[in-house]
Coordinates of C-alpha atoms and ligand atoms in Angstrom, one line a residue:
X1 CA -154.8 -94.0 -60.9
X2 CA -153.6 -91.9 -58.1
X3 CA -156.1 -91.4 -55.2
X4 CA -158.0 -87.8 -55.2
X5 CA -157.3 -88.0 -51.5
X6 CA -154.5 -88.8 -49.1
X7 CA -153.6 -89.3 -45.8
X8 CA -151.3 -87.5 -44.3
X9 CA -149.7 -89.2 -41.2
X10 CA -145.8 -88.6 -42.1
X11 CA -145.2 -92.6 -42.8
X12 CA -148.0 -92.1 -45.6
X13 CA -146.8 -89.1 -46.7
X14 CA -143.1 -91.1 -46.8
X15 CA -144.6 -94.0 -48.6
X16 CA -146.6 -91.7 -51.3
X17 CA -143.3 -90.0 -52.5
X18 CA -141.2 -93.5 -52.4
X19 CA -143.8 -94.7 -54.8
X20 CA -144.7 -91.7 -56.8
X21 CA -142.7 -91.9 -59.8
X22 CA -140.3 -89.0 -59.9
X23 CA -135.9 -89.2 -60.7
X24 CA -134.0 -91.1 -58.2
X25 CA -130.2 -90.0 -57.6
X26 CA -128.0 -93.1 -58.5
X27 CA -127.6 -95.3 -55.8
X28 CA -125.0 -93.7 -53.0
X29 CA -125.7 -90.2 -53.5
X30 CA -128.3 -89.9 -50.5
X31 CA -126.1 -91.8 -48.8
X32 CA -124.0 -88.8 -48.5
X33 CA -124.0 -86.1 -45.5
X34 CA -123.4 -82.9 -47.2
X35 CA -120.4 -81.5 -46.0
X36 CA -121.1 -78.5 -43.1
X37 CA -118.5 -76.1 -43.4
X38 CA -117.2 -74.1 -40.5
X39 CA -119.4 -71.4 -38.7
X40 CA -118.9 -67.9 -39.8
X41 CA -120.8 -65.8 -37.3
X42 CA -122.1 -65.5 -33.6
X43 CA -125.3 -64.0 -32.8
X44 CA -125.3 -60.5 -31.5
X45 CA -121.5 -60.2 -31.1
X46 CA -119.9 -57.1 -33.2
X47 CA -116.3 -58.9 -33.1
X48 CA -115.9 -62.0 -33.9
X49 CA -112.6 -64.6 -35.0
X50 CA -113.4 -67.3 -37.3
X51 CA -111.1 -70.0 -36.1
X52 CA -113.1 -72.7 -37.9
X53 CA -112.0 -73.1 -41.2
X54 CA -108.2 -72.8 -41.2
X55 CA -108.0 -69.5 -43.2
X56 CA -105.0 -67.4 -43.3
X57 CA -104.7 -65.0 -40.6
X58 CA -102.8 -62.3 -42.7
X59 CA -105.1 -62.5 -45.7
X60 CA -104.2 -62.8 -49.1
X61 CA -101.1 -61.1 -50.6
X62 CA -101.8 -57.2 -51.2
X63 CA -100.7 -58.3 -54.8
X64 CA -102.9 -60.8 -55.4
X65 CA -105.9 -58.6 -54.0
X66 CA -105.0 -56.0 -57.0
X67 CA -104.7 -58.5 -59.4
X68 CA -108.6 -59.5 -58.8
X69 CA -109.4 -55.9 -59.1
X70 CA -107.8 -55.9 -62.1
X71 CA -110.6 -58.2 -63.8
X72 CA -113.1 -56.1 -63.3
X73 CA -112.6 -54.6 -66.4
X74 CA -112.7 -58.0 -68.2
X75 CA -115.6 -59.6 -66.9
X76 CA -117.0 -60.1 -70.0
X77 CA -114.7 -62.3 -71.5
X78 CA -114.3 -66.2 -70.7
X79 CA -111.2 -67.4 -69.0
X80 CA -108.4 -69.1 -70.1
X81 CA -110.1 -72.8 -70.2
X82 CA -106.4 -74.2 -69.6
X83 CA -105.2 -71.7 -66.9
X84 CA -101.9 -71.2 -68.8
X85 CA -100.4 -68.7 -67.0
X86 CA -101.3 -69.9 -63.3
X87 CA -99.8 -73.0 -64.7
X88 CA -96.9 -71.9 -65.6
X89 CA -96.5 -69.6 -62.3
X90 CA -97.1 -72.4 -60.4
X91 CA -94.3 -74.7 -62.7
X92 CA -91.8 -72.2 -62.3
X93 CA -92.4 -71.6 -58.3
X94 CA -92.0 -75.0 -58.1
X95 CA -89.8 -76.5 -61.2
X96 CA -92.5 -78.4 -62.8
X97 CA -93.8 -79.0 -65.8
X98 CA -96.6 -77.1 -66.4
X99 CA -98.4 -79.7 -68.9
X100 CA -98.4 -82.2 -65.8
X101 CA -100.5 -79.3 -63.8
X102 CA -104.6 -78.9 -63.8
X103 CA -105.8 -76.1 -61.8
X104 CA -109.3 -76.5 -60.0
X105 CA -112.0 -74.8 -58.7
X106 CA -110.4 -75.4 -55.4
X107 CA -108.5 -78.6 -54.8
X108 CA -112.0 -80.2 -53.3
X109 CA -113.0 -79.9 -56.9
X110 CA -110.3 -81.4 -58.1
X111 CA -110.5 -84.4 -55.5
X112 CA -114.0 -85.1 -56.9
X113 CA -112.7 -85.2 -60.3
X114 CA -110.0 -88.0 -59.5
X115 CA -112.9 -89.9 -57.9
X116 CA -114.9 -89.3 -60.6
X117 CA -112.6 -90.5 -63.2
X118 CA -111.1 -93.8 -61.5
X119 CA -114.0 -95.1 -58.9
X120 CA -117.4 -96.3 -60.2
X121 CA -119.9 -98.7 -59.1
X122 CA -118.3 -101.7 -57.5
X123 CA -114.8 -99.8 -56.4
X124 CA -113.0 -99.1 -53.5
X125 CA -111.8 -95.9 -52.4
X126 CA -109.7 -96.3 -49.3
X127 CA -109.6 -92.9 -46.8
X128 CA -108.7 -93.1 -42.9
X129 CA -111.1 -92.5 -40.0
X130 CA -110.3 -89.1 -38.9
X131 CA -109.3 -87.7 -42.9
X132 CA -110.9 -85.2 -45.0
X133 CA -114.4 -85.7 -45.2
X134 CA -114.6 -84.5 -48.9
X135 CA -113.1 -88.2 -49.8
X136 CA -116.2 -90.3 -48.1
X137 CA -118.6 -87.5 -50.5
X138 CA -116.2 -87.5 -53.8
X139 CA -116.2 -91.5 -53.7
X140 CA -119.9 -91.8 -53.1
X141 CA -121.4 -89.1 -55.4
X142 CA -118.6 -91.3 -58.0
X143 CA -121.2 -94.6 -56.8
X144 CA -118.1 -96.3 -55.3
X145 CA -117.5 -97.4 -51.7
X146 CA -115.1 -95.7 -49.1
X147 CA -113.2 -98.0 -47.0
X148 CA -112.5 -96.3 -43.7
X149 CA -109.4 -97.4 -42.0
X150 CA -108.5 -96.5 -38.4
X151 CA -106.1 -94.5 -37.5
X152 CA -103.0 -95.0 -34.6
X153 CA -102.4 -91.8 -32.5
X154 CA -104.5 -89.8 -34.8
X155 CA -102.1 -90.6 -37.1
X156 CA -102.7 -92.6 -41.1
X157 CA -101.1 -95.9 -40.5
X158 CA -99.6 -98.0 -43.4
X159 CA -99.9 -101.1 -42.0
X160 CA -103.2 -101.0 -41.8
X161 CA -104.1 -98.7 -45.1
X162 CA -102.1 -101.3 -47.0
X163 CA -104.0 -104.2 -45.3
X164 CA -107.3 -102.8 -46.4
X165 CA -106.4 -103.0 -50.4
X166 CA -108.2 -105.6 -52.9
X167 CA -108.6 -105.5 -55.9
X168 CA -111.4 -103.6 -55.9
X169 CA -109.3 -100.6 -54.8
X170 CA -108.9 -97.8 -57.0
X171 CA -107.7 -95.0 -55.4
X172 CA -106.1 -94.1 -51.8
X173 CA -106.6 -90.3 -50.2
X174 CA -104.0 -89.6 -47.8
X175 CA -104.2 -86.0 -46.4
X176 CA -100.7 -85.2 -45.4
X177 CA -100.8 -83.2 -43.2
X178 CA -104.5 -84.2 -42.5
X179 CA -107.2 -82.2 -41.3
X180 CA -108.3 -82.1 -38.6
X181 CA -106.0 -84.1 -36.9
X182 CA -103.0 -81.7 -38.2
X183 CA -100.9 -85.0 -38.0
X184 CA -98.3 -86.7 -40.8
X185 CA -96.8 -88.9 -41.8
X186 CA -92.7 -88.8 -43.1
X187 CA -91.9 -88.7 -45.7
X188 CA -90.3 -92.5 -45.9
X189 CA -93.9 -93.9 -44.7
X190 CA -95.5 -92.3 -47.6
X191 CA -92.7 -93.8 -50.1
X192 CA -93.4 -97.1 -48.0
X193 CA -97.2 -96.9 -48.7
X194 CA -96.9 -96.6 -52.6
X195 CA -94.2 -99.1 -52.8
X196 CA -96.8 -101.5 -51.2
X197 CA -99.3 -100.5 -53.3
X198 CA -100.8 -102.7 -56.6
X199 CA -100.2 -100.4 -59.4
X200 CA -103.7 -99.7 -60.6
X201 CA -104.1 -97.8 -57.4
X202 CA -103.8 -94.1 -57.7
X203 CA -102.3 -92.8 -54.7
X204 CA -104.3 -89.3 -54.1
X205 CA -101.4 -86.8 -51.8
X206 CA -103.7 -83.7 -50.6
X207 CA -100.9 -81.6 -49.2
X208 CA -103.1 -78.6 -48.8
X209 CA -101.4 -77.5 -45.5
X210 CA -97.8 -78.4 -46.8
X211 CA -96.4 -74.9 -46.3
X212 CA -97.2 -74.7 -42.8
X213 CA -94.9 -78.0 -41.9
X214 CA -91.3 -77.4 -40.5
X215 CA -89.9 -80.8 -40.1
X216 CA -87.1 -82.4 -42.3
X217 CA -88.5 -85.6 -42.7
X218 CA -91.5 -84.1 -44.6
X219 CA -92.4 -83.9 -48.0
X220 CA -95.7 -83.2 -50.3
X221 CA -95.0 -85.8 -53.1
X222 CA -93.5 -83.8 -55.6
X223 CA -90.4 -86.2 -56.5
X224 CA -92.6 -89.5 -55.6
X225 CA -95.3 -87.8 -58.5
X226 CA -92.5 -87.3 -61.2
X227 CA -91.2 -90.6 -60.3
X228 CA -94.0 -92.7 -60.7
X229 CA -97.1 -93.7 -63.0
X230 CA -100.0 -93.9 -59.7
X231 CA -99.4 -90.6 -57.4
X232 CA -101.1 -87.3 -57.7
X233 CA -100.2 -84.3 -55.7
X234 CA -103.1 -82.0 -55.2
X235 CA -102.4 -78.6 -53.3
X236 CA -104.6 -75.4 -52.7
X237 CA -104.8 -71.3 -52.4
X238 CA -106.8 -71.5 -49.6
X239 CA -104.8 -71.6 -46.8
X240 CA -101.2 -70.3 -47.1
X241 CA -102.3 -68.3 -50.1
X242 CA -105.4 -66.8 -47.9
X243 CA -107.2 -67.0 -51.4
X244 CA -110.3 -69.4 -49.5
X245 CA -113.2 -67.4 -51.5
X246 CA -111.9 -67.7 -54.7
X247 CA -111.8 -71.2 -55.0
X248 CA -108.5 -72.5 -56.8
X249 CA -106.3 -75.4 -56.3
X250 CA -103.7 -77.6 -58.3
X251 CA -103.0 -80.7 -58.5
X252 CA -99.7 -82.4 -60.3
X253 CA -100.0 -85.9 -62.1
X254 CA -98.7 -88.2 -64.2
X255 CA -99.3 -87.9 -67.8
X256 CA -102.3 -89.8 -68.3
X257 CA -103.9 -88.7 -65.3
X258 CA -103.5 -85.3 -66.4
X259 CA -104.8 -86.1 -69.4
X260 CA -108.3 -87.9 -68.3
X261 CA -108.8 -85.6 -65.4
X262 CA -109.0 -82.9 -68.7
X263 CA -111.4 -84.8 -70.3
X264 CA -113.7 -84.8 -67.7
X265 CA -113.2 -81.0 -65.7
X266 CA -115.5 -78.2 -66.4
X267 CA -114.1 -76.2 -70.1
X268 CA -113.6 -73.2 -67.9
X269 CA -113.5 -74.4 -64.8
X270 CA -111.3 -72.0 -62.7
X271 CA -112.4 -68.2 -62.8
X272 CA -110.6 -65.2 -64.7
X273 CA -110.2 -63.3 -61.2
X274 CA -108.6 -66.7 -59.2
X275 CA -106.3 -67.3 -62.2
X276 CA -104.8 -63.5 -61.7
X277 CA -104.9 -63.3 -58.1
X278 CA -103.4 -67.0 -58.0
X279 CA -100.4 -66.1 -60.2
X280 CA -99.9 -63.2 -58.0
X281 CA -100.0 -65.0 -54.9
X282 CA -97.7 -67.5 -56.3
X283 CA -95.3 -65.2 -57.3
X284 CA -95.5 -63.0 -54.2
X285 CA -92.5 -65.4 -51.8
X286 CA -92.4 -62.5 -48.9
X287 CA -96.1 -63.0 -48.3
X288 CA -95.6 -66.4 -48.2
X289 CA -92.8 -66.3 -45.7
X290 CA -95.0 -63.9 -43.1
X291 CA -97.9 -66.7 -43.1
X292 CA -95.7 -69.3 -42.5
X293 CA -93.7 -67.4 -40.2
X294 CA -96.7 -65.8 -38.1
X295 CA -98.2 -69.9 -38.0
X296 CA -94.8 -71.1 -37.3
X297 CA -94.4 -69.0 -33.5
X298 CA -98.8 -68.8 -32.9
X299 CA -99.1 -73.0 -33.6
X300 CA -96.4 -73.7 -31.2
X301 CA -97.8 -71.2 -28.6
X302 CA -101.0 -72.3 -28.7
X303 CA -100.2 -75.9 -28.4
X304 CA -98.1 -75.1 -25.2
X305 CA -100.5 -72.8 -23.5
X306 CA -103.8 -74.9 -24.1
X307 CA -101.7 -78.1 -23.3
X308 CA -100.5 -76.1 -19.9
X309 CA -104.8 -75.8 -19.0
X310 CA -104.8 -79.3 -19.1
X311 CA -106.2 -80.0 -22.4
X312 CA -104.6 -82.5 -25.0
X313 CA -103.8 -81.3 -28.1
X314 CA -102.5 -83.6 -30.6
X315 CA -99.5 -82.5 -32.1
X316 CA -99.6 -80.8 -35.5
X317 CA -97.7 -79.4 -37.8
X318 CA -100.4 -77.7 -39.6
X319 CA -102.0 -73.9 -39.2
X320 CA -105.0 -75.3 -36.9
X321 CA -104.5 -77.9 -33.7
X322 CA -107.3 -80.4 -32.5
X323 CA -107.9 -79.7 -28.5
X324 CA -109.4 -82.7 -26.8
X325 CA -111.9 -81.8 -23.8
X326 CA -113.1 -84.0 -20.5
X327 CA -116.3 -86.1 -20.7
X328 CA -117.6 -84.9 -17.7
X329 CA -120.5 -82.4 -17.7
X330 CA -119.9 -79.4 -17.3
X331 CA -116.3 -79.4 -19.5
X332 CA -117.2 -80.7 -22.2
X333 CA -116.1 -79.9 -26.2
X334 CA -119.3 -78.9 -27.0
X335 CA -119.9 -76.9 -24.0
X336 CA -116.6 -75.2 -24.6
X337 CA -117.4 -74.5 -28.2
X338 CA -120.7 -72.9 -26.9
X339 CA -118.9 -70.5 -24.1
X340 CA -116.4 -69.8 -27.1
X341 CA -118.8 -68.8 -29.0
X342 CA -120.6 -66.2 -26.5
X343 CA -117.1 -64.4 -26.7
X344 CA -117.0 -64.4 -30.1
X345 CA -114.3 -67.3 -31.0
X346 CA -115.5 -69.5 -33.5
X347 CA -114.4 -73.0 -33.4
X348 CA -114.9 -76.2 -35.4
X349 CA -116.8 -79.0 -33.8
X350 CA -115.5 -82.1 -35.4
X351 CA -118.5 -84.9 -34.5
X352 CA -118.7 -85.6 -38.5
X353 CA -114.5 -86.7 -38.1
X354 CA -115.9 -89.1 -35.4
X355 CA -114.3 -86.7 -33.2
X356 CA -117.2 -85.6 -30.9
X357 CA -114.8 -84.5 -27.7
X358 CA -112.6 -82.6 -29.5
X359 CA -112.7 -79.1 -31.2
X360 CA -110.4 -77.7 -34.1
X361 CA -109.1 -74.2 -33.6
X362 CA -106.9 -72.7 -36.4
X363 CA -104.1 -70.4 -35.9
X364 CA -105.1 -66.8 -35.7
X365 CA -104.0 -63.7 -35.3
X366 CA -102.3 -63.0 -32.0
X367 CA -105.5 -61.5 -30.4
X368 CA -107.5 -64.5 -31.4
X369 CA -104.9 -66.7 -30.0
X370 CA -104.6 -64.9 -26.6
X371 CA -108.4 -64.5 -26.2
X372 CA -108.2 -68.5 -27.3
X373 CA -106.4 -69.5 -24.7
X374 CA -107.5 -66.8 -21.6
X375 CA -111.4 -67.9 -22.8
X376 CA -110.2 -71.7 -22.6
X377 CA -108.5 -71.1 -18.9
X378 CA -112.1 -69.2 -17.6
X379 CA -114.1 -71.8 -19.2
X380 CA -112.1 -74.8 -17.1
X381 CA -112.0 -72.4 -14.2
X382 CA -115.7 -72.8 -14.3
X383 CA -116.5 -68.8 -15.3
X384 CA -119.5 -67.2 -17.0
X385 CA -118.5 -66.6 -20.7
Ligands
LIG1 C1 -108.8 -77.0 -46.8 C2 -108.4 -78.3 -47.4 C3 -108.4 -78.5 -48.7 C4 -108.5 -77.3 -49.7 O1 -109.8 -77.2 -50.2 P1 -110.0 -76.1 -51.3 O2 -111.2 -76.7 -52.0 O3 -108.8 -76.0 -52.1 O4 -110.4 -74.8 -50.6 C5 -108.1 -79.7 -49.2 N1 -107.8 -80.7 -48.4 C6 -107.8 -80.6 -47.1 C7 -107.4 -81.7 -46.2 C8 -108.1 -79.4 -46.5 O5 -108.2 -79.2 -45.2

C-alpha cells in the first residue's frame, strides 16, 4: 500500500520515485548528457554573430533556397522514402554509386543509426577525448560503452586508438577533420588505422568539414569506402552547404552496411524540402567554391591575428579554430566568452570536449572576424566590453 502521506525532504522525495514503479530507460541512457548546442542569442543586443556552431557564413545557395520554396506547394504529399534523386545528385557530384548512399536526417542521425545497428549491450565503441560528442550519446543511447582514447597535440592518434581495440570493439568514430579541435589526420594515418584494425570493426569517417581542408595529404574516405568491407563515410549539408536547419546528411557504405542501416532508418526519414534544396545545393559548384574560398582567406587570418594577441590557436584546417586562453583570473576562456558576448560575438565554450580553457570560434563573415579579433585584443588589454 502506498502511504496517504509523505515526506518531503528532497532525499525522500528521491527515494519515493526510485521505488515507485514507473518505466526505466535501459541501462546507459541517463547516463548520457544531452548534447547543448551552440548559443544563438545575447540578451539585449540588436546585432549579433553566431560563431558557435560552425554555420556557413554565406548561407545556403540562392538555388537551393528556391528549391525549398518550391515545396510549398506539395506539402501534402510524403517524400521520396529512398531520397532517389539527392542520391543520385550526390553519386554523380561525386562518382558514386548511388545504391551505396543513405541520406539522413542530418549526418548526427545517421551516426546514431550505425551505432544503433552494430553496438549493443556488452560493446565497445572507441571515440577520442576531444571528438564529436554525438559518438559518446549515439553509443550509449545504443546501451554500449564508449572507450575514450586521448589524443596527442589535439590530434586522433593511431597508436593509441589501435591499442584501445578488443574484441569487444565494434565500431571506431574518427572525425576527420574533428570538431572542435579542427585538426586531421593524413590521409596515410587513416589507411594505417583500418589496416590495423580486426575486420568486424566498422571504421565510422565523419568528414563533415571535408570541403573546407586545403592540404594534399587529405582525403574523406571515399576510395578506402569502395575499397573495403568495414568503412563508412558520413558527410553533411550543414556546413559547406549552409543547409544547418534542414537537417540532411549522407553517408557512403559498403553494401551490407547500406543495407542494415535501411532496415533500421525512419521510412521517410529525410524531408521533401531538404531533399530539393540538397540536390540543388549539390549541384550548385560556384556556391560551393565562394564558401570555401571566403573560409579559405578568413581561417588563415584569424589564426594569424588571434595567435599575434598571444593566444594559441591550434591549427585547423576546418571553417572554425579552437583559441586557448590563460588560467589566470581575469583572462580567462570563460571570461572572454562572457565580454564576447556583451558585444554580441557568440562563441562555443567547449568544457563538455574536456576543453574548459579554450573557446571555439567559427569563421564568419569579415565583420565578425574583425570584431573577433579587435574584441579579443580589448579583452587582453584589460578593457570594458
Ligand atoms: C556539424 C558536424 C556534423 C554534422 O551534423 P549534422 O547532423 O549533419 O548537422 C557531423 N560531425 C561533426 C564532427 C560535426 O561537427
Amino acid at each position: 500500500m502506498r502511504p496517504a502521506r509523505v515526506s518531503t525532504t528532497p532525499q525522500e522525495v528521491e527515494a519515493y520515485e526510485m521505488s515507485a514503479p514507473r518505466p526505466q530507460p535501459r541501462p546507459g541512457v541517463l547516463q548520457i548528457q544531452a548534447y547543448v548546442p551552440g548559443k544563438s542569442s545575447a540578451p539585449g543586443l540588436a546585432k549579433v554573430f553566431k560563431l558557435s556552431s560552425n554555420e556557413s557564413p554565406l548561407g545556403a545557395s540562392p538555388k537551393a533556397v528556391a528549391a525549398f520554396r518550391s515545396v510549398a506547394e506539395t506539402l501534402h504529399d510524403y517524400p521520396d522514402g529512398s531520397a532517389t534523386a539527392l542520391r543520385e545528385a550526390i553519386g554523380q557530384a561525386f562518382g558514386l554509386d548511388p545504391a551505396r548512399i543513405v541520406c539522413g536526417a542530418g549526418s548526427d542521425e545517421l551516426l546514431n543509426l550505425l551505432a544503433h545497428a552494430y553496438v549493443g549491450p556488452g560493446d565497445e565503441a572507441i571515440h577520442t577525448l576531444h571528438g564529436f560528442l554525438v559518438y559518446r550519446i549515439a553509443t550509449l543511447s545504443s546501451g554500449g560503452t564508449p572507450v575514450v582514447v586521448p589524443e596527442t597535440n589535439y590530434t586522433a592518434d593511431v597508436d593509441l586508438i589501435l591499442r584501445a581495440v578488443t574484441e569487444r570493439t565494434r565500431l571506431v568514430f574518427l572525425a576527420n577533420p574533428n570538431n572542435p579541435t579542427g585538426t586531421y589526420l593524413p590521409f596515410d594515418e587513416v589507411r594505417r588505422l583500418h589496416a590495423g584494425l580486426p575486420p568486424h570493426v566498422l571504421l565510422v569517417l565523419d568528414a563533415a568539414y571535408a570541403e573546407y581542408v586545403r592540404r594534399n595529404d587529405y582525403e574523406a574516405g571515399i576510395e578506402l569506402v569502395a575499397t573495403s568491407e568495414n568503412v563508412v563515410m558520413c558527410r553533411t549539408f550543414s556546413k559547406i552547404h549552409g543547409l544547418a536547419a534542414l537537417r540532411l546528411g549522407w553517408m557512403y557504405g559498403p553494401p551490407h552496411v547500406v543495407d542494415a542501416i535501411n532496415r533500421i532508418r525512419g521510412p521517410f526519414n529525410v524531408n521533401a524540402a531538404a531533399i530539393a534544396a540538397g540536390v540543388a545545393a549539390m549541384q550548385d559548384t560556384a556556391h560551393v567554391e565562394r564558401s570555401v574560398a571566403h573560409n579559405t582567406r578568413w581561417l588563415a587570418w584569424l589564426s594569424e591575428e588571434i595567435g599575434k594577441l598571444g593566444l594559441e590557436v591550434t591549427p585547423s584546417v576546418a571553417n572554425f579554430v579552437l583559441i586557448h586562453f590563460p588560467r589566470e583570473p581575469g583572462r580567462t576562456a570563460a571570461e572572454a566568452d562572457a565580454f564576447l558576448t556583451r558585444r554580441g560575438l557568440i562563441l562555443r565554450q567547449v568544457g563538455a570536449y574536456h576543453l574548459p580553457h579554450a573557446l571555439r570560434c567559427s569563421v564568419g563573415s569579415e565583420e565578425a572576424n574583425r570584431l573577433v579579433v579587435e574584441s579579443l585584443r580589448d579583452f587582453l588589454d584589460g578593457k570594458a566590453p
